[in-house]
XYZ file of C-alpha atoms in Angstrom:
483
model
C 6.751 5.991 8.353
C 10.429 4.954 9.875
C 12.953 3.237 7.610
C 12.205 -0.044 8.192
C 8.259 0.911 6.688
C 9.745 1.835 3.815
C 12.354 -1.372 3.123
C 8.688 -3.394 4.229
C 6.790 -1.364 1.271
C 9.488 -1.655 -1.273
C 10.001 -5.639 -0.452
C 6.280 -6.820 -0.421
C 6.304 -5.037 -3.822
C 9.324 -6.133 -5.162
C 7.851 -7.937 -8.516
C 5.735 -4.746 -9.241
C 9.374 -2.924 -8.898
C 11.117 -5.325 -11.152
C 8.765 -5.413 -13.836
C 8.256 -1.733 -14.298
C 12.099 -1.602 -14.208
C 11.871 -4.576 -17.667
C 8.884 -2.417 -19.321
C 10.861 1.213 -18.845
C 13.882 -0.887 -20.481
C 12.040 -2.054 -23.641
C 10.403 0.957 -23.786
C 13.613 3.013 -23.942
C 15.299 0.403 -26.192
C 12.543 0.466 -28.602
C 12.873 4.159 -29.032
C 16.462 4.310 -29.192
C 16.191 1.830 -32.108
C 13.368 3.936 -33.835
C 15.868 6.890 -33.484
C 18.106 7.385 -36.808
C 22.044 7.429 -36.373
C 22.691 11.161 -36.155
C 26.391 12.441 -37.942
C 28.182 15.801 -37.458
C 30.472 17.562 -39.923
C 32.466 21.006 -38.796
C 33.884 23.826 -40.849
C 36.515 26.491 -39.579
C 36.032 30.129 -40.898
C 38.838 32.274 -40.069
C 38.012 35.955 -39.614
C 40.946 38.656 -40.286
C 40.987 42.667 -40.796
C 41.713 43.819 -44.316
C 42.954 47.211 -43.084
C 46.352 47.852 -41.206
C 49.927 49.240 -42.900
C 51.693 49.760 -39.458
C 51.755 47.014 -36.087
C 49.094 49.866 -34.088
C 46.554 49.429 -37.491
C 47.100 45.233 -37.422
C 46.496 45.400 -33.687
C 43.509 47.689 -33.852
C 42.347 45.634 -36.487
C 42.782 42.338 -34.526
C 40.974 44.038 -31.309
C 37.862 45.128 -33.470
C 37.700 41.404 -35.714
C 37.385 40.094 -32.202
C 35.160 41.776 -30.842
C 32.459 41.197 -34.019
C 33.482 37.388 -34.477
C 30.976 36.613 -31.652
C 27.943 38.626 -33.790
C 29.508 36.655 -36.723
C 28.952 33.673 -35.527
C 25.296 33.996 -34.338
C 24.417 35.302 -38.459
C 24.647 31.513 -39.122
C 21.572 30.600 -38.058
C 19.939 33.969 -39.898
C 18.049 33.502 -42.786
C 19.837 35.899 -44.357
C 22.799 32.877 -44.536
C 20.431 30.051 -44.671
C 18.111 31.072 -47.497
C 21.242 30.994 -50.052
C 22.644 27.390 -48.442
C 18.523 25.699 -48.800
C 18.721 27.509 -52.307
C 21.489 26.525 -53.151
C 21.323 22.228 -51.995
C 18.215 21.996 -53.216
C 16.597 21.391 -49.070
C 13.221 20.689 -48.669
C 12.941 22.639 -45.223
C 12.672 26.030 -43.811
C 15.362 28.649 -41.896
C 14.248 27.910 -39.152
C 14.385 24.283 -39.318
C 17.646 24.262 -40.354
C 18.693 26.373 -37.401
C 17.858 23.824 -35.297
C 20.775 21.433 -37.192
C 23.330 24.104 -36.736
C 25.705 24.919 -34.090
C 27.854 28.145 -34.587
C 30.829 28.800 -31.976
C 33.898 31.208 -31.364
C 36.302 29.653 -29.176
C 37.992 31.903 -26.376
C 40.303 34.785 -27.977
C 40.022 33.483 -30.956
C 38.696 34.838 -34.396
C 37.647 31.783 -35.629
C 33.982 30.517 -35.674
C 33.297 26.725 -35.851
C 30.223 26.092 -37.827
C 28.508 22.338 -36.788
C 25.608 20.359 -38.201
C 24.087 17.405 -37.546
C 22.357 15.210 -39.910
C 20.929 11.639 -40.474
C 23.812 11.500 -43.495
C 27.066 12.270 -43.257
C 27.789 13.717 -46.489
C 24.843 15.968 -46.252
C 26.098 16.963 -43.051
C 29.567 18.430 -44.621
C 28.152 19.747 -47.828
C 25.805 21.455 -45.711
C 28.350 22.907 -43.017
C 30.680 24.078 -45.949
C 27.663 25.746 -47.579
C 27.309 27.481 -44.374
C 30.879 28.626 -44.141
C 30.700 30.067 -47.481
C 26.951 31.691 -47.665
C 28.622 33.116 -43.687
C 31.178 34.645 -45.062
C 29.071 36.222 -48.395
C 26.649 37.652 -45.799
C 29.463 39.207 -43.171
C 31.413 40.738 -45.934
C 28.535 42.390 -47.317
C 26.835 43.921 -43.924
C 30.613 45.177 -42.487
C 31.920 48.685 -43.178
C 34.207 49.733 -46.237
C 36.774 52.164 -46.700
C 36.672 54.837 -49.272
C 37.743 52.260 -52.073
C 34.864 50.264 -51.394
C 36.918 47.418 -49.831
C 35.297 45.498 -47.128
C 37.157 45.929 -43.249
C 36.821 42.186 -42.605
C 37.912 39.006 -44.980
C 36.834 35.100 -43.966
C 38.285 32.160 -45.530
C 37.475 28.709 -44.730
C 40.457 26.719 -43.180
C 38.957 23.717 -42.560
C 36.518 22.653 -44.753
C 33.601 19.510 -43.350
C 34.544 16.230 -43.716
C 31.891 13.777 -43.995
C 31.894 11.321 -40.692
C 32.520 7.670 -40.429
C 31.056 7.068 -36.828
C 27.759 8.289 -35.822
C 27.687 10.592 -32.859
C 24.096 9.674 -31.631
C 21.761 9.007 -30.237
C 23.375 6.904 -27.300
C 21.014 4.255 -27.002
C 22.905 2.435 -23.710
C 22.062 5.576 -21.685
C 18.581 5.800 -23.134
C 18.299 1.964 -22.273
C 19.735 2.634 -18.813
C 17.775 5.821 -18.305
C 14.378 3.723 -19.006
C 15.132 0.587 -16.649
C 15.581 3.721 -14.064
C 12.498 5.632 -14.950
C 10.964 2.334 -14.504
C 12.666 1.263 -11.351
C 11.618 4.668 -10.089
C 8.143 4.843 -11.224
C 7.588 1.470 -9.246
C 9.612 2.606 -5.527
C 7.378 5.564 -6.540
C 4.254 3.409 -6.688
C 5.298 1.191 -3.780
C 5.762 4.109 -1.623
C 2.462 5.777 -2.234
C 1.038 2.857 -1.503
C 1.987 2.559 2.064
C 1.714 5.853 2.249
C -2.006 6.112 1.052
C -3.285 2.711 2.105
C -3.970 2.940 5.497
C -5.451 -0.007 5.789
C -4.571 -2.109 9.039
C -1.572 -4.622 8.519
C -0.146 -5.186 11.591
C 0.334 -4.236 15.124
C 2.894 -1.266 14.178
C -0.169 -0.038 12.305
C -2.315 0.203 15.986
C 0.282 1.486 17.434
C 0.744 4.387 14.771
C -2.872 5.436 16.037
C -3.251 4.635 19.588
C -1.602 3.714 22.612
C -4.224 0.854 23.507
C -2.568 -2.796 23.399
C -3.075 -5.247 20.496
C -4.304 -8.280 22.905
C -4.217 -10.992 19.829
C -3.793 -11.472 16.503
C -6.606 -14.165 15.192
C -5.244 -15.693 11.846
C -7.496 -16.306 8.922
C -7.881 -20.072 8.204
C -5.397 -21.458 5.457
C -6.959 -22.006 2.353
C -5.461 -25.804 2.392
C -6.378 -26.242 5.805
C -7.898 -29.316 7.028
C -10.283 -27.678 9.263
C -13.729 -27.815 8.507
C -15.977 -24.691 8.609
C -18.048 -23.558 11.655
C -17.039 -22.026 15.330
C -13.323 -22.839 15.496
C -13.497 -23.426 19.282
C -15.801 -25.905 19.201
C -14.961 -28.438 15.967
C -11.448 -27.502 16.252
C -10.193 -27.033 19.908
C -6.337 -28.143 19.019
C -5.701 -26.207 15.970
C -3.768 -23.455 15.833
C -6.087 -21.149 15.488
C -7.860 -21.810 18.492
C -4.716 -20.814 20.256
C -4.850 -17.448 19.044
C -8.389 -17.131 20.686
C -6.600 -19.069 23.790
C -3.861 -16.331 23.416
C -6.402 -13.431 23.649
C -8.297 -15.056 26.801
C -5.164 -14.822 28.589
C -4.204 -11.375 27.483
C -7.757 -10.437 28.681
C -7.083 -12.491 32.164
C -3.872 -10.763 32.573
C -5.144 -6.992 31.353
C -5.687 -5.781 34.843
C -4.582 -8.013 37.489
C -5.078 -6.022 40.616
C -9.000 -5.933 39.452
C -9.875 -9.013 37.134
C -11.982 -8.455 34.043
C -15.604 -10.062 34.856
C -17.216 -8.551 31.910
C -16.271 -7.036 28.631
C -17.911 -5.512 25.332
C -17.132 -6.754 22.087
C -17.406 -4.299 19.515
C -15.473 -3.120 16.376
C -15.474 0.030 14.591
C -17.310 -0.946 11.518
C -19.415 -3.933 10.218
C -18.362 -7.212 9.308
C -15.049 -7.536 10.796
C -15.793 -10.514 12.581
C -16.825 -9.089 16.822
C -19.444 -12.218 16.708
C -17.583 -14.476 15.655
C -14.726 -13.420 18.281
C -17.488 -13.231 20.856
C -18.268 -16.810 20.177
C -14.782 -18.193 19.814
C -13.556 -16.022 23.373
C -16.597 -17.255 25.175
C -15.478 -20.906 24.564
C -11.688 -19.987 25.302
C -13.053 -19.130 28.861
C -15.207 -22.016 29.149
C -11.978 -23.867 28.939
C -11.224 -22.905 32.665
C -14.062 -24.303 34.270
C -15.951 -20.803 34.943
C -19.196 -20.021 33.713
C -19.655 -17.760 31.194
C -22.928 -15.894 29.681
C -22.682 -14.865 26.153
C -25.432 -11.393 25.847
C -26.095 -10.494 21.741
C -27.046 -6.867 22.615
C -26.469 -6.155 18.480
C -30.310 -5.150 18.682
C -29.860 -4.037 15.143
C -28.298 -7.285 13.033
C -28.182 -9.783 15.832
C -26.144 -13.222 14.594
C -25.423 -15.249 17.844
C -28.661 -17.201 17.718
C -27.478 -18.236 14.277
C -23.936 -18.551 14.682
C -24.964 -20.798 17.252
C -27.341 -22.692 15.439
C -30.156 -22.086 18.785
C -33.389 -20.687 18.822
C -33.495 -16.731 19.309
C -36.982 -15.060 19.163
C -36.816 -14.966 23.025
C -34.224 -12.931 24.233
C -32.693 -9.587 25.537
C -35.584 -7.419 24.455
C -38.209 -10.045 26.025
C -36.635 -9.369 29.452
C -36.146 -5.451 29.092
C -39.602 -5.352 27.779
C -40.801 -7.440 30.471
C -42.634 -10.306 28.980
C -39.914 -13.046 30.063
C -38.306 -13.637 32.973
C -34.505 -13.860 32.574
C -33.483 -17.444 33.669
C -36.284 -18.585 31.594
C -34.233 -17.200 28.076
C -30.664 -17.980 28.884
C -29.778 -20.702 26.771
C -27.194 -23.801 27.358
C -25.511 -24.103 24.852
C -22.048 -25.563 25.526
C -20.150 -26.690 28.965
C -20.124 -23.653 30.893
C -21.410 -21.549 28.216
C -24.933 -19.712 28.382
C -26.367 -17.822 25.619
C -28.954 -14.976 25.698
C -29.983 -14.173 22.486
C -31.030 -10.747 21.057
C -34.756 -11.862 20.796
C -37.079 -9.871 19.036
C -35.169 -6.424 17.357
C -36.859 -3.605 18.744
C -37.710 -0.064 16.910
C -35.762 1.584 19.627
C -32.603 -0.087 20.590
C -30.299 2.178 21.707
C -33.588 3.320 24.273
C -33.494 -0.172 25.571
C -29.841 -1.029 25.850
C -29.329 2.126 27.498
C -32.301 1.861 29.983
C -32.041 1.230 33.347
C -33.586 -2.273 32.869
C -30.516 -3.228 30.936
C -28.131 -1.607 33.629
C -29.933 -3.889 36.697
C -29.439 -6.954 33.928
C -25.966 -7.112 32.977
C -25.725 -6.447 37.044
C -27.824 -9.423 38.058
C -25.562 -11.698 35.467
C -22.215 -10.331 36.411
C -22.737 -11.626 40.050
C -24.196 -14.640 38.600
C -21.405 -15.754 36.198
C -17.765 -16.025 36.027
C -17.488 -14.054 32.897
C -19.492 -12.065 30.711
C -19.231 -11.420 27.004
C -21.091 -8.929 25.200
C -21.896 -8.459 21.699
C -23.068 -5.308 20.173
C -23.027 -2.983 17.660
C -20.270 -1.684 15.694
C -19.128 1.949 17.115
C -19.457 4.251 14.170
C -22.727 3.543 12.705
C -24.028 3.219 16.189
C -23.558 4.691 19.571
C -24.618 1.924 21.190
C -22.124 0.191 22.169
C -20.829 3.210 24.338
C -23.450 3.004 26.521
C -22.623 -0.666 27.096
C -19.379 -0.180 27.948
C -19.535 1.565 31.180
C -22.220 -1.441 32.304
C -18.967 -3.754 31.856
C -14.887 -3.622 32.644
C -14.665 -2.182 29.088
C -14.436 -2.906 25.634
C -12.379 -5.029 23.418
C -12.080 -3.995 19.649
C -11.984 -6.215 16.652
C -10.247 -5.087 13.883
C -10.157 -7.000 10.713
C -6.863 -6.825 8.671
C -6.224 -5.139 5.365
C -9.629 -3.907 6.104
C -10.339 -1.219 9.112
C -8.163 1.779 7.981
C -6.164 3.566 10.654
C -8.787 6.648 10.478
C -12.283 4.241 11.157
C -10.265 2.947 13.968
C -9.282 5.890 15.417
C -12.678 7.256 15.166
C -13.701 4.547 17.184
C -11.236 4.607 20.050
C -12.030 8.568 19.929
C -16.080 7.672 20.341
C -15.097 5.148 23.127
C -12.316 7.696 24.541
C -15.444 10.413 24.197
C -17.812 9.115 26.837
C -14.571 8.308 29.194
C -15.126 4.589 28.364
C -12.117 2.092 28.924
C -10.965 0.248 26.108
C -9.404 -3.190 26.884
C -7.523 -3.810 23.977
C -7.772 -4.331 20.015
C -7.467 -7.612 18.639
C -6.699 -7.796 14.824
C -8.683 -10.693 13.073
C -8.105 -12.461 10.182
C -4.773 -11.560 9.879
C -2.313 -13.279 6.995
C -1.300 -17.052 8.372
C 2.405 -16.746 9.028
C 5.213 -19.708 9.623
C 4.449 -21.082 12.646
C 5.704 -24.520 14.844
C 3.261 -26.927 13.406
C 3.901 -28.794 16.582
C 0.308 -30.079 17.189
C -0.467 -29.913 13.180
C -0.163 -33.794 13.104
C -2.660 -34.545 15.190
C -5.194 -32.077 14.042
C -4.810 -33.644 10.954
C -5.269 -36.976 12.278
C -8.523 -35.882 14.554
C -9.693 -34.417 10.910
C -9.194 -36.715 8.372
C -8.326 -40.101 10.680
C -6.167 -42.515 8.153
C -8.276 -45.385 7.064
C -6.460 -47.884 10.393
C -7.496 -45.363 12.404
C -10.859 -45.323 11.386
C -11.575 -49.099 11.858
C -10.139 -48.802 15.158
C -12.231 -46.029 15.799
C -15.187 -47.791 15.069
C -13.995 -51.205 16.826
C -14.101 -48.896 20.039
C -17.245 -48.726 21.279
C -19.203 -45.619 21.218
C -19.784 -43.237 24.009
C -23.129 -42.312 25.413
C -24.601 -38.426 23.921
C -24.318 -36.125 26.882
C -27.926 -33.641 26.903
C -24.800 -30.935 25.927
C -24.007 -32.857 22.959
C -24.617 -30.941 19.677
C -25.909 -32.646 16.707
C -23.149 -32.477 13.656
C -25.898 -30.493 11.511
C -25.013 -27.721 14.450
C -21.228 -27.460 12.969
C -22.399 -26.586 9.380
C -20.874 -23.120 8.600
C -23.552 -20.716 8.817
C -24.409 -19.348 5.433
C-alpha cells in the first residue's frame, strides 16, 4: 500500500476513527474520576557520626555516614521499620503494603534521607512519614556498631518533620483523559489500517492493477437505489441511461483493444460465481448491436446456463443439441433483438467440459465467427471450472468480470494465473457493480422523462398515434426482472 492507500483507508473510516477516539475519552475520564485524590507528605532525617575529637576523626566520620546513608535509606521499607509505624497508628495493612506508599531517597553527597508517602489523606500521609522517620532512626541506631561505652557510631534526628498537604498531587486526570481519546484514536487508525490491509476485496482499478498488468476495460456501476430505471436488461429498457454508457464504454474499449487485428469473438467469464458475466454478456451484446453488425450471443455455461432466462426465450434447444447432433445449427439460433442472435445452452449435458472442448464445438464457434460480426460467449466461471480455458483459445480471448467489494485480489489472480496457464489471452477485466459516483447528469432529464413521462406528456403521448409492432418487438412481460 502507497501513501495515498493509507489517507483512502483512514478517510472512508473516518466516523469509526472519531468515535473510538469519544469512547477511549469517557472511558479514561470515568476512571480518572473513580480514582481517589492521592496526597504526599515528606520528612528529612539527618544522619551524623557520633565519634570524632580531632578534624581527621569528623572527616572519617563524615566519609563512613555517607557511605551507609544509602543502606539507611533502603531499611525504610523493611519490616523491621514498618512493623513498629503499623503498630504503632493503629494500620489495617501489611509491610509490604505499606512499602508500596513509601519512597525513601538520599540526595547526591548528602547524608540526609528524604522519607515520602502517599496517601488518600493528607494527614495520614504526614503522621505516617514522621512515624517512619522516627521507627528509621530506632532501627539504624540499633543495627550500627558501638564503641567500648556502648554508644552508637551514628545519630539521626529529624529536621523536617511531614506536613500534611493542601493540594493533591494525583492522579492527573487531563493526561489520563488525553491519553484515552489517543488510545482510542489509535485503536481506530489501527482498525482502519488492518482493514485495508486484510480486506482484499476488489475496490477499484488500483486494486487490478496491484495484481496484474491486464487493463480494466470498464467499470459497470450498480443501479442507484432511487433510480428511476426499472428492472430488467439495462440495454434494452434503458438505452440512454447512464449506465448503459458504461456497457457503451466497454464495447469501445473492446473495439479499440487490438486495432491492428479487431476482436471478432471474445469469452466472457469471471473468476467465481455470481458476479454478474451473463448479465455483462447480455448488456455487451446489445452495446454492439448498436453499430449495425450482427452479433451471436453462445451460453456455453453448460453447468448453470441463464441466457435463455435472462432473455425471457425458449432454451431446451441449444448448444448441446448441435454438438450432440440432433439439431442443425441455423435451426436453434434464436432472434432475439435487432442484430442480436441467441443460442442457448439447450439441454445441460453430464459431460460438459467433453463437449465444449470437442472438436464439434471448435468447427462451431468457427462456422459462426465467419458468419457474424461479433461473437459473445458465455461460460463458466474459471475456478470452479476449467472450462472456460478451453474456450478461450476458440475466440480472440477472454474478458473478466469482476464484481466489486466482492472478488478478492487472490480469486482474481488465480484466475488470470489459470487463463495465463494454458497461454490463453486475456482481453481485459471489467469491474461490475461498482459504487455509483458523481457524474454529469447531462442526459438524466430525459431518462427521467422517457421513465416516468409527466402527466402532459402522457396525453400527448397517447394523442399520437401508435406505431405498428415490428415481428422484433418484445412483449413488456419480456422486461420483468428475472427472479
Amino acid at each position: 500500500m502507497d501513501p495515498h492507500d493509507y489517507w483512502k483507508a483512514l478517510r472512508k473510516r473516518w466516523i469509526v476513527i472519531a468515535i473510538l477516539g469519544v469512547v477511549g475519552g469517557g472511558v479514561a475520564y470515568a476512571y480518572a474520576e473513580s480514582l481517589p485524590d492521592s496526597f504526599t507528605a515528606t520528612s528529612e532525617i539527618f544522619v551524623s557520626p557520633t565519634q570524632g575529637q580531632t578534624t581527621s576523626e569528623v572527616l572519617q566520620g563524615s566519609t563512613y555516614t555517607q557511605n551507609l546513608v544509602q543502606s539507611y535509606s533502603q531499611l525504610a521499607t523493611t519490616p523491621a521499620v514498618l512493623t513498629p509505624v503499623i503498630a504503632e497508628l493503629g494500620l489495617d495493612t501489611t509491610p509490604a503494603r505499606l512499602a508500596k506508599a513509601i519512597k525513601a531517597e538520599t540526595p547526591l553527597n548528602t547524608v540526609i534521607i528524604q522519607i515520602t508517602v502517599s496517601d488518600a489523606s493528607p494527614e495520614l500521609a504526614a503522621s505516617i512519614a514522621n512515624s517512619v522517620g522516627a521507627s528509621l532512626s530506632s532501627a539504624a541506631i540499633g543495627l550500627s556498631p558501638k564503641n567500648s561505652t556502648d554508644v552508637p557510631s551514628i545519630s539521626m534526628s529529624i529536621v523536617t518533620p511531614a506536613q500534611p498537604a493542601v493540594n493533591p498531587v494525583g492522579p492527573n486526570r487531563r493526561l489520563l483523559e488525553i491519553s484515552g481519546v489517543a488510545a482510542g484514536l489509535a485503536a481506530g487508525v489501527l482498525y482502519a489500517i488492518g482493514i485495508a490491509v486484510f480486506d482484499t476485496r476488489i475496490r477499484s482499478p488500483r486494486d487490478v492493477e496491484r495484481v496484474t498488468e491486464v487493463p480494466v476495460v470498464g467499470n459497470v456501476e450498480r443501479r442507484r437505489r432511487r433510480s428511476p430505471q426499472a428492472d430488467g436488461i439495462t440495454m434494452r429498457i434503458a438505452p440512454h441511461s447512464l449506465l448503459a454508457e458504461d456497457y457503451r464504454r466497454v464495447r469501445t474499449n473492446l473495439e479499440f483493444a487490438d486495432v491492428d487485428n479487431p476482436i471478432r469473438s471474445i469469452v466472457v467469464t469471471s473468476a467465481m460465481p455470481g458476479e454478474g458475466k451473463s448479465t455483462m454478456a447480455i448488456n455487451i451484446a446489445l452495446a454492439m448491436a448498436e453499430r449495425s453488425i450482427r452479433v451471436l450471443l453462445i451460453d456455453a455455461d453448460l453447468r448453470r446456463p441463464s441466457i435463455a432466462t435472462y432473455a425471457q426465450i425458449e432454451g431446451a434447444a441449444g448448444l448441446t443439441s448441435v454438438l450432440v447432433g440432433s439439431a442443425d445449427l441455423k435451426d436453434v439460433i434464436q432472434p432475439w433483438a435487432p442484430n442480436v442472435d441467441i443460442l442457448t445452452s439447450g439441454t445441460i449435458p453430464p459431460n460438459p467440459n467433453q463437449l465444449l472442448g470437442s472438436t464439434s464445438m471448435a468447427r462451431l464457434l468457427q462456422t459462426v465467427i465467419d458468419d457474424y460480426d461479433f461473437v459473445i460467449v458465455d461460460t463458466p466461471p474459471l475456478l470452479p471450472a476449467s472450462d472456460a480455458l478451453t474456450l478461450t483459445h476458440m475466440t480472440n480471448g477472454a474478458l473478466v468480470v469482476s464484481l466489486y467489494n466482492s472478488t478478492t485480489r487472490q480469486r482474481l489472480t488465480d484466475a488470470l494465473a489459470a487463463l495465463s496457464g494454458v497461454r490463453a489471452r486475456t482481453i481485459g477485466i471489467v469491474l461490475n457493480q461498482t459504487k455509483p459516483k458523481a457524474r454529469d447528469e447531462y442526459y438524466s432529464s430525459d431518462v427521467t422523462k422517457m421513465v416516468n413521462p409527466t402527466s402532459d406528456e402522457k396525453t400527448h403521448s397517447e394523442a399520437q398515434p401508435k406505431p405498428a409492432e415490428s415481428a422484433d418487438a418484445v412483449p413488456s412481460a419480456e422486461l420483468r426482472p428475472v427472479p
